[in-house]
Structures are given as structure tokens and as C-alpha cells.
Coordinates of C-alpha atoms in Angstrom, one line a residue:
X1 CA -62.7 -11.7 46.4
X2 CA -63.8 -13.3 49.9
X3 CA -64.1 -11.3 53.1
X4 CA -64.1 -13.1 56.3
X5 CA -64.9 -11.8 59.9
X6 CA -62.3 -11.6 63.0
X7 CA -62.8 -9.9 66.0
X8 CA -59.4 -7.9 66.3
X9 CA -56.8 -6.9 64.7
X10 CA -54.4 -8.9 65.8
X11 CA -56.3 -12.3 65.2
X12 CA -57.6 -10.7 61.7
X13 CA -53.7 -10.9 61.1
X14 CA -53.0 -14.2 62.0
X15 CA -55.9 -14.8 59.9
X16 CA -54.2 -13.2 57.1
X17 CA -50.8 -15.0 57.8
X18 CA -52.2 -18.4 57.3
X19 CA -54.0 -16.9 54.0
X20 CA -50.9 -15.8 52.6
X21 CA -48.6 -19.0 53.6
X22 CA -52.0 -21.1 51.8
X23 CA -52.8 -18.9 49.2
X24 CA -50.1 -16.0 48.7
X25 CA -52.5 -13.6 47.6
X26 CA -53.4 -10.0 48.4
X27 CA -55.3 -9.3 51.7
X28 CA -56.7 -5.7 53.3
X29 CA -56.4 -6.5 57.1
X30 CA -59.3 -4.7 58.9
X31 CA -59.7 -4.8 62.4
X32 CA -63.1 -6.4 62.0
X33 CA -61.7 -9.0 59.5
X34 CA -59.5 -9.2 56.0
X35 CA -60.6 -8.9 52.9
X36 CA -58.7 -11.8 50.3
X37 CA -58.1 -11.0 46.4
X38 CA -58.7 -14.9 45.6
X39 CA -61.9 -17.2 45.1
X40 CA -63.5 -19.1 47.5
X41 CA -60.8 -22.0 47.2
X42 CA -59.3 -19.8 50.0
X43 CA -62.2 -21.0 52.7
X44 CA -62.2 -24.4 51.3
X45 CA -58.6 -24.9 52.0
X46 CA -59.0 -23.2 55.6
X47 CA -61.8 -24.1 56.6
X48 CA -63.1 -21.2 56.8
X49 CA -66.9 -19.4 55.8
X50 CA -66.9 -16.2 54.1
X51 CA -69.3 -13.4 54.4
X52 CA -70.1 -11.4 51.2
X53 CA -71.7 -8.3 53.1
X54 CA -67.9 -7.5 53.3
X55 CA -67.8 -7.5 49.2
X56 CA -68.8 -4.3 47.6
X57 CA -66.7 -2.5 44.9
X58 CA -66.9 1.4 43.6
X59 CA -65.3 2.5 40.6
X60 CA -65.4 5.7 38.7
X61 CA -66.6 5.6 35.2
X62 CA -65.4 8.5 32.9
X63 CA -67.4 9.5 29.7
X64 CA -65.6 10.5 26.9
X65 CA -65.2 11.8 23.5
X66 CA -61.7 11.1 23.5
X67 CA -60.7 8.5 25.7
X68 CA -56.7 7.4 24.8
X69 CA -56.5 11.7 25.9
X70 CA -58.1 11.4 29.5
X71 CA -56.3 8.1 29.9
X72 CA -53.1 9.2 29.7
X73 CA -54.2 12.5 31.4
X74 CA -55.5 9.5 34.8
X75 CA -52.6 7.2 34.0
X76 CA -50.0 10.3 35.2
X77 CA -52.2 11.5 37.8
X78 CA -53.1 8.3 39.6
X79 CA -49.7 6.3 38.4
X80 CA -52.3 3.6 37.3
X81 CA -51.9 0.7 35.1
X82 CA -53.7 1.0 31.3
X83 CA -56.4 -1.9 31.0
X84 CA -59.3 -2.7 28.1
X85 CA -61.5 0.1 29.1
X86 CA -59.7 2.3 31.6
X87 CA -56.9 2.1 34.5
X88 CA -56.3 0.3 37.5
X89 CA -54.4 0.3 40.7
X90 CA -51.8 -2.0 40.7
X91 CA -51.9 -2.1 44.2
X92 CA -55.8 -3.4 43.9
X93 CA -56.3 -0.3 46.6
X94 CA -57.7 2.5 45.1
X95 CA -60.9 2.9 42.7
X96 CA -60.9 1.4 39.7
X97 CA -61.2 4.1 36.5
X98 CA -63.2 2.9 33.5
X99 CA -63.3 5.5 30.2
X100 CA -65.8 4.9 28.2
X101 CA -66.8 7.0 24.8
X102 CA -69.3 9.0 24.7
X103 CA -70.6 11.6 21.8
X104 CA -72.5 14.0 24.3
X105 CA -71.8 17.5 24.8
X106 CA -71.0 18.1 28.2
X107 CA -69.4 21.6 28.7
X108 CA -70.3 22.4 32.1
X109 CA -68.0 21.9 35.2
X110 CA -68.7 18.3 36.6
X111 CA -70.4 18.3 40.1
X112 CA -68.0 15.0 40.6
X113 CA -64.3 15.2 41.3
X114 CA -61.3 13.4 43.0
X115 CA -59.2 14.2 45.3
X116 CA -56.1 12.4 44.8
X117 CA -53.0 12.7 47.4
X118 CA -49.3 11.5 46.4
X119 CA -45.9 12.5 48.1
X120 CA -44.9 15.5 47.1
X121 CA -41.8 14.3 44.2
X122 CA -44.8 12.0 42.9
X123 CA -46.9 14.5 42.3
X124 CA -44.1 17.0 40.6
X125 CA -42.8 14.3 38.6
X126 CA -46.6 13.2 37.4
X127 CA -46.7 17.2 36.2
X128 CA -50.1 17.3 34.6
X129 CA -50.1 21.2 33.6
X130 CA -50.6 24.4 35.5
X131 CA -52.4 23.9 39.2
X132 CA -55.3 26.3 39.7
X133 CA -58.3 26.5 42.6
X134 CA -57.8 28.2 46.0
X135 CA -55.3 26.0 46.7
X136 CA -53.4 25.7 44.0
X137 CA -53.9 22.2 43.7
X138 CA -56.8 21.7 40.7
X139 CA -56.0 20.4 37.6
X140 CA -58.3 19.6 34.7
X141 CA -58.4 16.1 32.4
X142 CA -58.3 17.3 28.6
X143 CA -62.8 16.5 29.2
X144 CA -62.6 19.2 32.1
X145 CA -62.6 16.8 34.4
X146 CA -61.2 18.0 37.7
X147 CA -58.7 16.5 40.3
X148 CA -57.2 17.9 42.9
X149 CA -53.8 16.6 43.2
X150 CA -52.2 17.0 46.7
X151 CA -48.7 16.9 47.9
X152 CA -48.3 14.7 51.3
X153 CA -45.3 15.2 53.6
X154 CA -43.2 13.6 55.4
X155 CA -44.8 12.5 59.6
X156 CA -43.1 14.7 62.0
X157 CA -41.1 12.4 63.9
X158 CA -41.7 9.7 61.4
X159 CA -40.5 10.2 58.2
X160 CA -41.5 6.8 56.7
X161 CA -45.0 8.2 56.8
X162 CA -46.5 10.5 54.6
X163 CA -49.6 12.9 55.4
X164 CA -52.4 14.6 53.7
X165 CA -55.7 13.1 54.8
X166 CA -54.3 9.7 55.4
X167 CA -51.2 8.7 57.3
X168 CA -49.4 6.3 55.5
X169 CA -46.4 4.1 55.0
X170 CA -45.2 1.4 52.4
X171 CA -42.4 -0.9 53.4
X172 CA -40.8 -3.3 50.8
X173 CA -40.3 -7.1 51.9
X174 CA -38.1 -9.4 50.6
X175 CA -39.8 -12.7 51.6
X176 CA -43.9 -13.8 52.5
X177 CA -41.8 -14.3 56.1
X178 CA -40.2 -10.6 56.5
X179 CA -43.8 -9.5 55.6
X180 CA -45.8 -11.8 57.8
X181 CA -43.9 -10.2 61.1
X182 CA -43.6 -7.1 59.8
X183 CA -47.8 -6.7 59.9
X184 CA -47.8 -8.9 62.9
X185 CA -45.3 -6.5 64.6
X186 CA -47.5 -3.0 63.1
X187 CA -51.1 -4.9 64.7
X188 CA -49.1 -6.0 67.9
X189 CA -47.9 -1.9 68.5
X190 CA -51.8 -0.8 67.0
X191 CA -53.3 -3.0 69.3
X192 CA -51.7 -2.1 72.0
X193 CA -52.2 1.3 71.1
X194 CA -55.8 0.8 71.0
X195 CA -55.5 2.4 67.1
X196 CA -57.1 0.7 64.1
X197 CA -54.6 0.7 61.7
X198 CA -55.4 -0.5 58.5
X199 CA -53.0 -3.5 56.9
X200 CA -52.8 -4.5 52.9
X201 CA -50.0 -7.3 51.9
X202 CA -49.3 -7.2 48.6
X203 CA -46.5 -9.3 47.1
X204 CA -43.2 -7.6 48.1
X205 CA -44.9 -5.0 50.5
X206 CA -46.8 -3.9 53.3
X207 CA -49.1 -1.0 53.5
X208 CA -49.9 0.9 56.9
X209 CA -52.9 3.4 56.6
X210 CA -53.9 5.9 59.4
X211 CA -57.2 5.9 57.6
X212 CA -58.8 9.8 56.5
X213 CA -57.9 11.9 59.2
X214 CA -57.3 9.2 61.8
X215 CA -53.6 10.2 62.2
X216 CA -55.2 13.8 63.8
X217 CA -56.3 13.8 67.5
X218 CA -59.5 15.2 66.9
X219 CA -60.5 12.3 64.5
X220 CA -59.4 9.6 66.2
X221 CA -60.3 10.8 69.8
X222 CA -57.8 8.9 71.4
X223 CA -55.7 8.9 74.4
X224 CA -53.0 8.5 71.6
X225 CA -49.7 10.7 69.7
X226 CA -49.8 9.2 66.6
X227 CA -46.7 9.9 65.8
X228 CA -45.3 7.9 68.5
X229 CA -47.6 4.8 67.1
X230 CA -45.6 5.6 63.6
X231 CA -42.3 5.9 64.9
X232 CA -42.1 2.8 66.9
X233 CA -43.6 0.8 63.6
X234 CA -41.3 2.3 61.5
X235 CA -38.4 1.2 64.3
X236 CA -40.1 -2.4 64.5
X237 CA -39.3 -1.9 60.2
X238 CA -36.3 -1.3 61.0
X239 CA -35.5 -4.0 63.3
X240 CA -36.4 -6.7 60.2
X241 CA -34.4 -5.5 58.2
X242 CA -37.3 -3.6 56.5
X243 CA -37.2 0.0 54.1
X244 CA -39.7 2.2 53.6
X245 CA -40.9 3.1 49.9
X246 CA -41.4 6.7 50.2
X247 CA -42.6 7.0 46.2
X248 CA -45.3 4.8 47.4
X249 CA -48.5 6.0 49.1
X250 CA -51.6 7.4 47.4
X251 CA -54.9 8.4 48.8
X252 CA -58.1 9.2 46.9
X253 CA -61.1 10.8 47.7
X254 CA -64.5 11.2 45.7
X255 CA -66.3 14.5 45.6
X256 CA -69.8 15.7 45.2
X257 CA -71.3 19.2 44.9
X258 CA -75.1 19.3 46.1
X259 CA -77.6 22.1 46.6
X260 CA -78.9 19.9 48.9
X261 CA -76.4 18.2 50.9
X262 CA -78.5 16.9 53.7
X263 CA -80.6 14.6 51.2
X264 CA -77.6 13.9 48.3
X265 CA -75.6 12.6 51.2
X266 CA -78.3 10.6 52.8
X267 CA -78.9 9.1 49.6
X268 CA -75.3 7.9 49.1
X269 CA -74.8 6.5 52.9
X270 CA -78.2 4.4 52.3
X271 CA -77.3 3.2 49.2
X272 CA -74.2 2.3 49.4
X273 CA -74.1 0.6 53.1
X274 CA -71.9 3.8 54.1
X275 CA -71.3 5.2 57.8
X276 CA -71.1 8.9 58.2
X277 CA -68.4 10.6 60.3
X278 CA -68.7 10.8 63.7
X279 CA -67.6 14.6 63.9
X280 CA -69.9 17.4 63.9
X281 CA -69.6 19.7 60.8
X282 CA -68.5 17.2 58.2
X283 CA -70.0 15.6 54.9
X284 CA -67.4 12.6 55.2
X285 CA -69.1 9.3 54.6
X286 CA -67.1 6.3 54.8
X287 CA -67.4 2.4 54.0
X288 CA -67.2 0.9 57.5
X289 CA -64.3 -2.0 56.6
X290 CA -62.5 1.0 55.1
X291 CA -62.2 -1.0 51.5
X292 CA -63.6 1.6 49.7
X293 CA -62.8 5.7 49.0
X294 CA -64.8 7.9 51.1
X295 CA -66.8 10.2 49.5
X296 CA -67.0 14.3 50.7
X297 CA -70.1 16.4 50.3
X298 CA -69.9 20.1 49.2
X299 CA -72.6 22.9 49.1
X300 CA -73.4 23.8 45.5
X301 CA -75.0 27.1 45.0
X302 CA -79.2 26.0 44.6
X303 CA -79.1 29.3 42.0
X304 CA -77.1 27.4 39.3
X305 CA -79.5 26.1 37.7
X306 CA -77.7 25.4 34.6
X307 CA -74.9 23.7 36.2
X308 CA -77.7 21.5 38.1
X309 CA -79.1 20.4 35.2
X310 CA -75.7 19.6 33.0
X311 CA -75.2 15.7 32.9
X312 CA -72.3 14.9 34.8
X313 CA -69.6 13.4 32.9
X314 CA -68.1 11.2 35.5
X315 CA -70.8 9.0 37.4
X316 CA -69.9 6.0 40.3
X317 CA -70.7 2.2 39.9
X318 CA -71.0 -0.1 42.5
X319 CA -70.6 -4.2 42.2
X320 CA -72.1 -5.9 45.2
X321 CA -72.9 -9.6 45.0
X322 CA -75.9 -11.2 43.5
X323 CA -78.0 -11.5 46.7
X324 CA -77.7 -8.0 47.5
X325 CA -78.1 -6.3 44.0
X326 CA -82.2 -6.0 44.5
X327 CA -81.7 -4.8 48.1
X328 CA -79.3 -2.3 46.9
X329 CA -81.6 -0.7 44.5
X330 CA -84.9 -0.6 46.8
X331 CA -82.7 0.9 49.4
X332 CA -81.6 3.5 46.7
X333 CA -85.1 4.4 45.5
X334 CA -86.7 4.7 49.1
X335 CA -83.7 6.9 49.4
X336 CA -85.2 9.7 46.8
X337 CA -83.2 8.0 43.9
X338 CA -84.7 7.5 40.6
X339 CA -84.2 4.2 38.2
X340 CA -83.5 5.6 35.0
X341 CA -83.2 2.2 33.3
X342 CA -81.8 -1.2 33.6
X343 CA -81.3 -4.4 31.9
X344 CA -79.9 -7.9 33.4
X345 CA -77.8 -7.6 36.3
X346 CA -77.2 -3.5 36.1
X347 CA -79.2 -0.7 37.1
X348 CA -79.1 2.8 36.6
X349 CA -79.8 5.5 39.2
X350 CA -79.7 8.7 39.4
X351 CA -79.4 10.3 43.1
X352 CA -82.0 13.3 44.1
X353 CA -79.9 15.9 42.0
X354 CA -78.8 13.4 39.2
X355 CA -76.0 12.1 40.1
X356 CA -75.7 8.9 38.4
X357 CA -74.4 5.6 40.2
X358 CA -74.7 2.2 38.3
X359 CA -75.1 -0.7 40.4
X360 CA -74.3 -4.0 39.0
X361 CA -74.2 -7.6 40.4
X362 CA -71.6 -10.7 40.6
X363 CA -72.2 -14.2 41.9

């Protein structure tokens, strides 16, 4: 992957369309630059200089007794592609999900979950057992691993969209030239908008993302109806000949219970170059490009002591390139983490109540 700067939105587009007419590979269009899914033949044939403080990935790991059980479990959940050791998006959006076995009795409820929010026939049709929780939502891997599993519905006033944290719509294309002016037409209305939509081309499709919560007024703070922003993209859509996939959108979400939020959290946002949300009253930490799922903090009753102490069974692993690996990790221990162990290009961590993140490197 290459990252490369723009000031806007609408020149990180025109960025993106010479990319794709070069290259015809994936791009996340940010509005402080895109993100490519190719090597670094991409900026030799543009002339262009990349900037790897853009690159950073975070997958979930999953350990296992039984791993073909909890993969299939994932696969219906997430509507993920099977790989060696886990599932993928095939989209190249969300978190990667890597299963690996492990003999370790673990029978405690996990302090890490996911959030995971699909339309509403999606999730029925995925069916993975009875919902439970307080909102009727939770469902449990055959490990005990929890998800939550939300329905999105439909945008008032703009049906292509769905909503449930994220705003979001999925168009199909029919040719690298309907998709170019489709996501030049959805950063021309954004722009003007003064919103910072979020773009991904992938072959055959264009995704438009709100961002978590940015769809809401009191997230987004702007003199703005999103709605109206949606509506006239989906009537720009419209105009090229365009049709919305409304099977299509997914969000995810990482949780973590802490007895001490305040210091779990500032652990996480330091360590993993995170920004936390501007509103008063919420956990939410987010990667600033928006490339990466943003993680939600949740007050876990100091008294369980038990609980605290269980290993979890799920733990997070970031990739960052070689020259920011060591950086990484002294920025996680002066955080209150703890090196548990490491070996040649991976560390283990542990966060100040034991959650575990792995951080490895790639050149």
C-alpha cells in the first residue's frame, strides 16, 4: 500500500483518477489524501512521493481451540472471504480476522468485542442464532466471542443510504469512466457542502461513507442536513446511469471494557497514532485518515476481579512500516504498556489492564 498527501478532497480525487486510469487499483479517498492498494510502482509511474505515516494496519486476531467453528461463525457475520489463517474483507475495508489455535482455557466473557453493522436483510439472512444483550443485538462465536450485530436502515430522504453509526452508500459502475465521475461528482457536492465524505473505488463500485456518527448534526457540527448532501449524490448517481447496492454496506467497530478507562484509552490513542473525539462524554477514538475501525471504551466494573485477570481471547495487531515499528513500541511502553515478549520484527504488549496488541513491522 502507498499513501500520498492532497490538500482537499477534491484534488485527493483527481489524484485518485489519474491512479486508477495508471494503475486500476483500489484507492480510499480521504480528504487529506488517498490511500492506494498497489506498490510503489504507483509513484514511480506518477511522479509522485509517498508518505508511509499514512500506512498503518489493525487486524483482529482470534484464539482458538476450534478454529474451522469460529470461522464459519465470522465468515456469516462479517460476509468475509475464507483465507490461510482467517477472513478478509473483500472489499479491503474492514479489519482483517486472523484465527489462530490455541489450547488455553479461556471461559470468561472477553473484555474485547465487535460491533458489526449490516442492512437489515443482510443481517437476517447471515442468521447467526438467537440475539441477546439489552438490545437484542449480541450474539456469541461458538469460543464465546461476542459481536453485536446491528441492523442499518434505510436514510430518510435517501434511501440509497443506510444508517447505524455510519452513513453509507455503495453504487455499482459499469466502467473505470462511470466510476471516475461518479466520485468526482460525490467530492464536487461534499466539497461544496463543506462535509468530508469518505471515498473507496473498488473495481465495479464506489463507496460513500458518512464516517461514525458524521451523518448526525451533533457530530459533525455543521451548518449542514445531511440528508440533503445524500440525496443530491444519490441524484448525481442517478444522472450516470448509476444503482445503488443496497446489500452492500458494512461498518465495524472494536470494543473494550476497562476499569479504568481514562488510562486504557490513553494507552490506545498513544500507541496507535489515534485522535480522540471531539465530543464531550465519549470513549470514541479514531484513526485520523479514517483507514482504520475506531475503537469505543466501556466502563468495566473494577470489582471483577476474576474477569480482569482472564486472558482475553481476542487481542489487536497492528502493522506499521519498518521505520516506525521501534517508535511504536516506546510510545506504547511510556504509555503504561508492558512488553511481554518479542522476537524479530513483532512485539507483544499488553495495555495497562492486559489487553494484548501485537505490533509488527513491514518495509
Amino acid at each position: 500500500m502507498t499513501w500520498f498527501d492532497a490538500p482537499s478532497l477534491i484534488e485527493g480525487t483527481e489524484l485518485a483518477v489519474r491512479i486508477l486510469r495508471s494503475a486500476g487499483t483500489p484507492i480510499d479517498i480521504r480528504p487529506t489524501g488517498v490511500r492506494v492498494h498497489a506498490g510503489t510502482t504507483v509513484s514511480q509511474d506518477l511522479g509522485l512521493t509517498p508518505d508511509d505515516l499514512g500506512l498503518q494496519q489493525l487486524s483482529v486476531v482470534f484464539e482458538s481451540p476450534d478454529p474451522p467453528a469460529v470461522r464459519g461463525f465470522w465468515q456469516r457475520v462479517l460476509d468475509y472471504t475464507p483465507t490461510e489463517d482467517g477472513l478478509s474483507d473483500p472489499l479491503r475495508r474492514d479489519p482483517t480476522i486472523h484465527i489462530r489455535p490455541s489450547t488455553e482455557p479461556r471461559p470468561l466473557r472477553n473484555r474485547i468485542h465487535l460491533d458489526v453493522v449490516r442492512p437489515a436483510a443482510a443481517v437476517a439472512q447471515a442468521s447467526p442464532g438467537e440475539p441477546s444483550g439489552p438490545y437484542g443485538v449480541c450474539h456469541t462465536d461458538p469460543d464465546g466471542n461476542e459481536v453485536d450485530l446491528v441492523p442499518a436502515e434505510p436514510l430518510a430522504g435517501a434511501p440509497d443510504w443506510h444508517t447505524a453509526f455510519s452513513a453509507m452508500a455503495c453504487y455499482r459502475t459499469s466502467s473505470p469512466a462511470q466510476q471516475c465521475a461518479l466520485a468526482t461528482a460525490a467530492a464536487a457536492l461534499a466539497t461544496e457542502a463543506g462535509f468530508p465524505l469518505l471515498i473507496d473505488l473498488r473495481p465495479g463500485l464506489v463507496i460513500l461513507d458518512s464516517g461514525k456518527d458524521m451523518w448526525e448534526p451533533h457530530a459533525h457540527g455543521l451548518d449542514l442536513d445531511f440528508a440533503t448532501l445524500a440525496a443530491a449524490i444519490s441524484a448525481a448517481a442517478r444522472g450516470l446511469g448509476v444503482a445503488a447496492d443496497p446489500g452492500m454496506p458494512r461498518f465495524t467497530q472494536l470494543f473494550l471494557d476497562a476499569a479504568d478507562v481514562p488510562a486504557v484509552r490513553a494507552f490506545w490513542l498513544t500507541t496507535l497514532n489515534y485522535a480522540p473525539d471531539r465530543r464531550t462524554g465519549l470513549t470514541d477514538i479514531h484513526d485520523p485518515r479514517h483507514l482504520n475501525p475506531v475503537l469505543v471504551f466501556q466502563p468495566l466494573d473494577a470489582s471483577d476481579t476474576p474477569r480482569r485477570n482472564q486472558r482475553n481471547r481476542i487481542h489487536l495487531e497492528l502493522t506499521v512500516p519498518t521505520t516506525q515499528a521501534q517508535s511504536r513500541v516506546a510510545k506504547a511502553i511510556a504509555a503504561n504498556g508492558h512488553l511481554l515478549d518479542q522476537s524479530e520484527s513483532r512485539w507483544h504488549l499488553a495495555d495497562p489492564e492486559g489487553n494484548e496488541l501485537v505490533i509488527t513491522e513491514h518495509s
